Short mmCIF file of N, CA and C in Angstrom, two decimals:
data_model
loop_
_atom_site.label_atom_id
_atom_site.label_comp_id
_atom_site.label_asym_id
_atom_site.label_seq_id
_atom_site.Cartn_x
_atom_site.Cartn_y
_atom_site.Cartn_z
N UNK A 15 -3.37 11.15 -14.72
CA UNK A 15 -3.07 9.79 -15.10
C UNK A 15 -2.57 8.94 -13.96
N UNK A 16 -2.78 9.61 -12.55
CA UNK A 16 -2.05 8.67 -11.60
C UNK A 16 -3.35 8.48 -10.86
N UNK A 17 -4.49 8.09 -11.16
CA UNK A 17 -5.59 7.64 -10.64
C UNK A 17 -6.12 6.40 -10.64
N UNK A 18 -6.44 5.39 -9.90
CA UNK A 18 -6.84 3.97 -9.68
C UNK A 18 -8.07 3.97 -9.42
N UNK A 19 -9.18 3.54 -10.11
CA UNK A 19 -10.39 2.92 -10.23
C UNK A 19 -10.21 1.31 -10.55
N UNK A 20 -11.58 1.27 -9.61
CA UNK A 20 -12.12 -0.08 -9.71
C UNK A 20 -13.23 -0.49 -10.12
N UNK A 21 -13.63 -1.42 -10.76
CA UNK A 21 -15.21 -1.37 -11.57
C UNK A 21 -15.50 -2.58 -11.29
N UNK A 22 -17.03 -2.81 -11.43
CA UNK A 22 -17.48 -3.90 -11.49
C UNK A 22 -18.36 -3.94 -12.37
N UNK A 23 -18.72 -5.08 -12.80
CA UNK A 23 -19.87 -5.47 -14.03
C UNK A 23 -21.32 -6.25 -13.35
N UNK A 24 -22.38 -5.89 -13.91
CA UNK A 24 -23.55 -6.71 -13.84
C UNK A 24 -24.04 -7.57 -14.62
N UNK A 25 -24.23 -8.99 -14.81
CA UNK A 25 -24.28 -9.79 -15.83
C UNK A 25 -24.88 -9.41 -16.86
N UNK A 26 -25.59 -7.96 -16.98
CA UNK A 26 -26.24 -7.63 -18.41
C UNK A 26 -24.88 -6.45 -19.02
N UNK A 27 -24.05 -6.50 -18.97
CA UNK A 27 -23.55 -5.24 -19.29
C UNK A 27 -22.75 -6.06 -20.27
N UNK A 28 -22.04 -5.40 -21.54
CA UNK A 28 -22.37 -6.16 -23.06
C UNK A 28 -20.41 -5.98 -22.87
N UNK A 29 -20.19 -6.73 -24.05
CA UNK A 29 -18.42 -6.49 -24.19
C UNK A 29 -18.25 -5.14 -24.65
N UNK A 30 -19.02 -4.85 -25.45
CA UNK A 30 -18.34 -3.60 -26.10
C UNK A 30 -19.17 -2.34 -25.02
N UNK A 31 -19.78 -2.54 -23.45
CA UNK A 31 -19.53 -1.36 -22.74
C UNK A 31 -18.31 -1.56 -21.81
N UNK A 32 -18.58 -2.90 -21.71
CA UNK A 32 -17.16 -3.11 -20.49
C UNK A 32 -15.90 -2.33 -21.39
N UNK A 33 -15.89 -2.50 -22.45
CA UNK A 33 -14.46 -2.11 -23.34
C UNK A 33 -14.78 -0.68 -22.96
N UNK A 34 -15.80 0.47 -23.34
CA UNK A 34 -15.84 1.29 -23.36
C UNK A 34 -15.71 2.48 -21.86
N UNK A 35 -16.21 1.29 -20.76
CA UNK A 35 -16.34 1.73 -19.05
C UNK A 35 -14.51 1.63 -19.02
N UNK A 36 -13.57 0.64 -19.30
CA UNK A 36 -12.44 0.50 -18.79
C UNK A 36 -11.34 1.56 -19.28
N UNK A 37 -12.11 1.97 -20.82
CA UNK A 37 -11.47 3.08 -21.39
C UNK A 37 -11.59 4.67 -20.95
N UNK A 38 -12.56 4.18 -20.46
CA UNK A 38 -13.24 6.06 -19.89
C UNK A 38 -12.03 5.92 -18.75
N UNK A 39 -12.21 4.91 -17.47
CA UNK A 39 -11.28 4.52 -16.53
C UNK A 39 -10.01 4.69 -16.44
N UNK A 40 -9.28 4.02 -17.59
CA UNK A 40 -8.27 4.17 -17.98
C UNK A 40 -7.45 5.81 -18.40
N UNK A 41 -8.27 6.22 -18.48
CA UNK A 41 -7.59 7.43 -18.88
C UNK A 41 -7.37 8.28 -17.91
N UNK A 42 -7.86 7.72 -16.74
CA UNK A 42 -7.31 8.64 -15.66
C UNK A 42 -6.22 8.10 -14.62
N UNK A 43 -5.54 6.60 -15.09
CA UNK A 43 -4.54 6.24 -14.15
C UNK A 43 -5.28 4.67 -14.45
N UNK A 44 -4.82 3.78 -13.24
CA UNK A 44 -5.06 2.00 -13.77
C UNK A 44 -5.99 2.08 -13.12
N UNK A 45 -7.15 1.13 -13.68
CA UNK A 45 -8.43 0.61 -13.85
C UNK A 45 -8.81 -0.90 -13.71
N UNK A 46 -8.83 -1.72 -12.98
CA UNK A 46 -9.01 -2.95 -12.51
C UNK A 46 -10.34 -3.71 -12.07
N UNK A 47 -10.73 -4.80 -12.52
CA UNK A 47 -12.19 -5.16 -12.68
C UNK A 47 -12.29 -6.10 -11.28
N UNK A 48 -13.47 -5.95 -10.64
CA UNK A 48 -13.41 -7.01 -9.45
C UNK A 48 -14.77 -7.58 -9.25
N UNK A 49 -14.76 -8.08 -8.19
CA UNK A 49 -16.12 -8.67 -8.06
C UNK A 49 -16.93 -7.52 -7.12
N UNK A 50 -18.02 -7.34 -7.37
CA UNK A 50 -18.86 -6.41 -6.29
C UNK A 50 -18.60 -6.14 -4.97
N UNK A 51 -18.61 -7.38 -4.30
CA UNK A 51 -18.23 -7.97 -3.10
C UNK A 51 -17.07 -7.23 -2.71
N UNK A 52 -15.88 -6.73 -3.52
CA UNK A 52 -14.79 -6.05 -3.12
C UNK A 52 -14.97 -4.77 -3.13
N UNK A 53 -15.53 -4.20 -3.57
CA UNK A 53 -15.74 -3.19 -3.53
C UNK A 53 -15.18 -1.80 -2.18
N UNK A 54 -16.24 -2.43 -1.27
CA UNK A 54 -15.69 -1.68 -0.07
C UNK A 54 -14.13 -1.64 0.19
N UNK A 55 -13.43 -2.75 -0.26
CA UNK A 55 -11.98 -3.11 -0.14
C UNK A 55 -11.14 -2.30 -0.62
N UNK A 56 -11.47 -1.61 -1.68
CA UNK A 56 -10.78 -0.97 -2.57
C UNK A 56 -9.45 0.43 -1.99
N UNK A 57 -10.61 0.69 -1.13
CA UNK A 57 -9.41 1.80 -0.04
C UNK A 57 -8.52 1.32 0.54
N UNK A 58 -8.73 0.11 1.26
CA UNK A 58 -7.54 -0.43 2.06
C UNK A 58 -6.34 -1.08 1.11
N UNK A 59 -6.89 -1.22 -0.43
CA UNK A 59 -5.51 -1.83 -0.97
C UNK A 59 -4.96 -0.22 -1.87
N UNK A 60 -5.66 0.56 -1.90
CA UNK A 60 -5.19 1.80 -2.92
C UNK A 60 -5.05 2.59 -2.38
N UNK A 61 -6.17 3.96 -1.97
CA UNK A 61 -6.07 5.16 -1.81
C UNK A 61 -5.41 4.84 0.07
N UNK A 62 -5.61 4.49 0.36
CA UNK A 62 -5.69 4.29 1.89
C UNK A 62 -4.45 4.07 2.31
N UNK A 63 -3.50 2.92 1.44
CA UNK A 63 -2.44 1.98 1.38
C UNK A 63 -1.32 3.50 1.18
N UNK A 64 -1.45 4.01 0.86
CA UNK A 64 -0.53 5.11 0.58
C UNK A 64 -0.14 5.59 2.07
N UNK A 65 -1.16 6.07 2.91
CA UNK A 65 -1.52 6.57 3.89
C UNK A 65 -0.38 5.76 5.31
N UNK A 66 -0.20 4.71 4.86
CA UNK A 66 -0.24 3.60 5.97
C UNK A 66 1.44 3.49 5.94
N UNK A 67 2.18 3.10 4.16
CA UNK A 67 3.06 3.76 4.11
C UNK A 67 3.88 5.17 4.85
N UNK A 68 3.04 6.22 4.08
CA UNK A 68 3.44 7.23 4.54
C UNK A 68 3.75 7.56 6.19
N UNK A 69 3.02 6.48 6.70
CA UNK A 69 2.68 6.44 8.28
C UNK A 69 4.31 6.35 8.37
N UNK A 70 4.63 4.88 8.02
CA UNK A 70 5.85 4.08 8.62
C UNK A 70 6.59 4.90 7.98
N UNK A 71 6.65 5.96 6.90
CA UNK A 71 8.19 6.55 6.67
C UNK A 71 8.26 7.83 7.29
N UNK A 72 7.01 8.25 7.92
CA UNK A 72 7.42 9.46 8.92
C UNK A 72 8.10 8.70 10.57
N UNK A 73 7.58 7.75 10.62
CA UNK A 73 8.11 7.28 12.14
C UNK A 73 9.83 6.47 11.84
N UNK A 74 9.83 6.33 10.25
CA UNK A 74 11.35 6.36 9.99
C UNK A 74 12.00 7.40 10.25
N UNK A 75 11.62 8.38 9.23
CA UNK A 75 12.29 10.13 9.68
C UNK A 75 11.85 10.46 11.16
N UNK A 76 11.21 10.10 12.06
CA UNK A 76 11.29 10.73 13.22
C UNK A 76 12.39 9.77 14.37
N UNK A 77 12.64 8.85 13.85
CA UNK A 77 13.50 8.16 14.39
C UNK A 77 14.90 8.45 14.37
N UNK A 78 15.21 8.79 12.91
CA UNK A 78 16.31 8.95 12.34
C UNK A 78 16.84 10.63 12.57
N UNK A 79 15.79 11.61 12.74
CA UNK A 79 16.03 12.87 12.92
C UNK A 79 16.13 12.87 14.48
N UNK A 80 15.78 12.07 15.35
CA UNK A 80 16.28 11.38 16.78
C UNK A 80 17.23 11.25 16.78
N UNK A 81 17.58 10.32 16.02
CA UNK A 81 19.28 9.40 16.29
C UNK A 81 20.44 9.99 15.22
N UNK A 82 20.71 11.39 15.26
CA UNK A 82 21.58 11.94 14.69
C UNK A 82 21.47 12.52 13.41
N UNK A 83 20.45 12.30 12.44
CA UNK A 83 20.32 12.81 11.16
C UNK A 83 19.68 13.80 10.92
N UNK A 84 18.90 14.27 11.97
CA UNK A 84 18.58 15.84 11.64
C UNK A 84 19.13 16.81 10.75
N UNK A 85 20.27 16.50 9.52
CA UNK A 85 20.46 17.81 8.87
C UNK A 85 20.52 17.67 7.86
N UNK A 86 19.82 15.99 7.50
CA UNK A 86 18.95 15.56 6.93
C UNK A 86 17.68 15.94 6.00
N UNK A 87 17.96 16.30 5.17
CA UNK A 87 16.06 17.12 4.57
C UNK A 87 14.99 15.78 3.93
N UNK A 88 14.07 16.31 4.75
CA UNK A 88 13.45 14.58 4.35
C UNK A 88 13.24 14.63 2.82
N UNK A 89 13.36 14.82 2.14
CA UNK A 89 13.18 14.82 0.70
C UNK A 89 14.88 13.79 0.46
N UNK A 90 15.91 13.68 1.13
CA UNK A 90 16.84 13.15 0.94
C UNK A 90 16.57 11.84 1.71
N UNK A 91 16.05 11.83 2.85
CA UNK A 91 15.98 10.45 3.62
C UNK A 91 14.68 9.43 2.44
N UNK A 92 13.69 10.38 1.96
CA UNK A 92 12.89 9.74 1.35
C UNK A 92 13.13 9.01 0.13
N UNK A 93 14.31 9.70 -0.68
CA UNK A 93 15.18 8.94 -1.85
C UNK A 93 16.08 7.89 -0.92
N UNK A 94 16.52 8.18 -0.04
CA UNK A 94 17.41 6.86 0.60
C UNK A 94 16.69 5.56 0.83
N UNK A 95 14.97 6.20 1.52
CA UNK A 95 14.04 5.05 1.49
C UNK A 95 13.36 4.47 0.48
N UNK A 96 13.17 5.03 -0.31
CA UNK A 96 12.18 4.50 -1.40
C UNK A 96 12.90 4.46 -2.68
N UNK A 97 14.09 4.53 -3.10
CA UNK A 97 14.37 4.55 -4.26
C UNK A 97 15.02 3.79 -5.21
N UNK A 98 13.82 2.33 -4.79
CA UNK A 98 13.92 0.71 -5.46
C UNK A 98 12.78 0.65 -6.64
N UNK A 99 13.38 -0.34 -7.07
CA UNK A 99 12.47 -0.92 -8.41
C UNK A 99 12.65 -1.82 -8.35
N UNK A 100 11.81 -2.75 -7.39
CA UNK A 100 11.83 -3.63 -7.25
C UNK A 100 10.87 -4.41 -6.36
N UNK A 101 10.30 -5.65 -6.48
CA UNK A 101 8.82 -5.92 -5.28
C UNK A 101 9.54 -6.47 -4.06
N UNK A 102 8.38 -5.95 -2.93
CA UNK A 102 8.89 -5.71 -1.36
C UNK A 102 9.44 -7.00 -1.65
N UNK A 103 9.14 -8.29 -1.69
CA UNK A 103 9.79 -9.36 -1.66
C UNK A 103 11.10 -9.64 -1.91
N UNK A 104 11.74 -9.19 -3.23
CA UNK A 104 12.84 -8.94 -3.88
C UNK A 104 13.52 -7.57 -3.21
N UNK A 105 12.90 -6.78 -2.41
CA UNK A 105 14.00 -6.42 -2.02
C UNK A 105 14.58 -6.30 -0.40
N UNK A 106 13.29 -7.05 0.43
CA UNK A 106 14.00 -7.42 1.78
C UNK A 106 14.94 -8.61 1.55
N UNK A 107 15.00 -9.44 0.24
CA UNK A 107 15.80 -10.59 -0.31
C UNK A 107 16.93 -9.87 -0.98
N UNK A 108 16.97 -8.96 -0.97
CA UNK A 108 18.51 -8.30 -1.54
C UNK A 108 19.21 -7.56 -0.44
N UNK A 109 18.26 -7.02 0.64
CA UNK A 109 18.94 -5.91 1.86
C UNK A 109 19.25 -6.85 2.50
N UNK A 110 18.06 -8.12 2.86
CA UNK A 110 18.29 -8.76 4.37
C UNK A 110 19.70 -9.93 4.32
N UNK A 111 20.27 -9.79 4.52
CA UNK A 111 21.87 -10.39 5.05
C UNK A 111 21.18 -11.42 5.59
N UNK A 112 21.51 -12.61 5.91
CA UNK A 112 21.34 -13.44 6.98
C UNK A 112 22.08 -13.57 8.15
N UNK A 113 21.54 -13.43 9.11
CA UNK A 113 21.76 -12.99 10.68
C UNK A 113 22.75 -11.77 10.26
N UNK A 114 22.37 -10.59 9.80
CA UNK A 114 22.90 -9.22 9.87
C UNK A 114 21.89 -8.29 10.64
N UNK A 115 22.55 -6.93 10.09
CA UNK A 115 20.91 -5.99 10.41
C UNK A 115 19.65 -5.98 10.49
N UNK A 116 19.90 -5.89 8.92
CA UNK A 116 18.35 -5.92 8.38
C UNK A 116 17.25 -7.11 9.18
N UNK A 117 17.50 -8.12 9.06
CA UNK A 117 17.13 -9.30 9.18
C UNK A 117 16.79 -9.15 10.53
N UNK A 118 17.58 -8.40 11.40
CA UNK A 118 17.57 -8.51 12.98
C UNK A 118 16.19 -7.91 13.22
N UNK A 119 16.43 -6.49 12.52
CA UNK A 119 14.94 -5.72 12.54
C UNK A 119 13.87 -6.46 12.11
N UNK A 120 13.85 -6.63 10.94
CA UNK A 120 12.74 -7.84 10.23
C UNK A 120 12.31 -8.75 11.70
N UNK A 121 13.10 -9.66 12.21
CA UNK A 121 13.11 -10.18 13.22
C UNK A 121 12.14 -9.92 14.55
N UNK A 122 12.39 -8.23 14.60
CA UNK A 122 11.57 -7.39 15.31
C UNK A 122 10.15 -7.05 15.00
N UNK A 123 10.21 -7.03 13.49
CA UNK A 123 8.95 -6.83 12.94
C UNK A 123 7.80 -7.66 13.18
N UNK A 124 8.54 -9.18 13.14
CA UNK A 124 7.77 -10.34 13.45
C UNK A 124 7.10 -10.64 14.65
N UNK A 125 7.97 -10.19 15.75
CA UNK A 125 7.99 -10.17 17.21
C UNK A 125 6.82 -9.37 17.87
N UNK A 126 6.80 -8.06 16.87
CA UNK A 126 5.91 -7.02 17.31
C UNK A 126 4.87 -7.14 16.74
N UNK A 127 4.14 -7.65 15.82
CA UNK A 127 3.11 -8.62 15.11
C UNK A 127 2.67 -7.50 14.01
N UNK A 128 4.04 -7.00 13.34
CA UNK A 128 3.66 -6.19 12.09
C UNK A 128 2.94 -6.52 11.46
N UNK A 129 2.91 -7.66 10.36
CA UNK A 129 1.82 -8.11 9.71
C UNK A 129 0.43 -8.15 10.11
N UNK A 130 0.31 -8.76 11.57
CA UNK A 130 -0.97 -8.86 11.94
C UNK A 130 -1.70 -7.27 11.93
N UNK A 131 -0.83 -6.35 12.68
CA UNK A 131 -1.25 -5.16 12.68
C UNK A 131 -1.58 -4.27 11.50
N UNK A 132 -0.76 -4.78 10.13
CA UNK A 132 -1.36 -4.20 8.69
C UNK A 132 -2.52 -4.41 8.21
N UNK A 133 -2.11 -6.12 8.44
CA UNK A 133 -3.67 -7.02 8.60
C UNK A 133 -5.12 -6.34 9.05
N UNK A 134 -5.15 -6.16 10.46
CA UNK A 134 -5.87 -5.33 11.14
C UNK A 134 -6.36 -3.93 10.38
N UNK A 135 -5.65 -3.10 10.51
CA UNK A 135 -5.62 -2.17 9.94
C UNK A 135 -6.47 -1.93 8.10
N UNK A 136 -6.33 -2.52 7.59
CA UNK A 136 -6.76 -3.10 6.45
C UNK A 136 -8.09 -3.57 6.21
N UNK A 137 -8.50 -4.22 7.57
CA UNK A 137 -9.89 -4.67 7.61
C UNK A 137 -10.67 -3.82 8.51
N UNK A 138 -10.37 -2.43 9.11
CA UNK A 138 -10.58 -1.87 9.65
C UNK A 138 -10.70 -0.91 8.54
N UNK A 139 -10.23 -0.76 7.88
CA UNK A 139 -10.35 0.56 7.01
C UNK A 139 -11.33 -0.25 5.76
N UNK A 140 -11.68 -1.36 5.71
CA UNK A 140 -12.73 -2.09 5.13
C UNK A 140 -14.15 -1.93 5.39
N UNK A 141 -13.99 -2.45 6.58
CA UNK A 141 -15.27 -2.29 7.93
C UNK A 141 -16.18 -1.10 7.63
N UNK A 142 -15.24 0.37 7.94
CA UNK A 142 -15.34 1.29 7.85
C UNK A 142 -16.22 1.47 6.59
N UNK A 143 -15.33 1.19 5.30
CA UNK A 143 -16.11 1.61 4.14
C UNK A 143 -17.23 0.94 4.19
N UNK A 144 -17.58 -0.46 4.88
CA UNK A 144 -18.92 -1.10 4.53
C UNK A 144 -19.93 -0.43 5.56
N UNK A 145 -19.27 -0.05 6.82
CA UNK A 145 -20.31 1.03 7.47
C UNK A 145 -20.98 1.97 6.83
N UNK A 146 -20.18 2.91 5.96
CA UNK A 146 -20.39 4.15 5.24
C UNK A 146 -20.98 3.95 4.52
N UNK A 147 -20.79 2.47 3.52
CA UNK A 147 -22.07 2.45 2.61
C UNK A 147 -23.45 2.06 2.77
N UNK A 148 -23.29 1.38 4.33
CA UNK A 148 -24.36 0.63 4.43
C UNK A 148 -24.01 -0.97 4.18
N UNK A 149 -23.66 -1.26 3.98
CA UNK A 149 -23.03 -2.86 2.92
C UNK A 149 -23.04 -3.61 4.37
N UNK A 150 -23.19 -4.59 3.77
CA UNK A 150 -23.54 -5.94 5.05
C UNK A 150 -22.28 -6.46 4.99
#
């Protein structure tokens, strides 16, 4: 049930299969309808997106098992990192202090052209899928 599909429709396909395609879908995790065109996209916002994460919280723990926390078990650093309920927005708006820490780093993030580089990354792992399929 923790599986993400994406579907698309062809203008002949009737309500009651779309009902029936989203239900088959559904039962294996969330199921979301898009346009064709996205298709190839689908890795860089789901299966892929995990990956990219996982990137930045090992170069957290390798930082942090650097700078003194080695006795640390990452299963504990990983509840210290991730254990919000809440969207990224809402919660660099609850950590980030103004002109504190957080914010300083954030600061850094900007500097070092994080976004652009997710950015990148994203359309690179796009690219990719439209290579593989062939897709123009």
């Amino acid at each position: 049930g923790c599986g993400v599909s994406a579907i698309c429709y062809g203008d002949d396909v009737s309500d009651e299969d779309r009902v029936f395609a989203e239900k088959i879908f559904s039962s294996a995790g969330m199921c979301f309808v898009i346009e064709e065109s996205l298709m190839n996209a689908v890795p860089a916002v789901t299966s892929s997106s995990i990956a990219y994460f996982a990137r930045i919280m090992g170069d957290m723990f390798k930082w942090a098992k650097e700078n003194g926390f080695d006795g640390l078990e990452d299963k504990d650093l990983i509840e210290i990192i991730s254990k919000k309920n809440m969207t990224p927005d809402d919660l660099v708006r609850a950590v980030a202090s103004p002109k504190g820490t957080t914010e300083e780093a954030l600061k850094t993030f900007d500097k070092m052209g994080l976004d652009e580089t997710i950015s990148a990354a994203m359309t690179a792992c796009t690219n990719r899928a439209n290579e593989l399929s062939g897709a123009k």
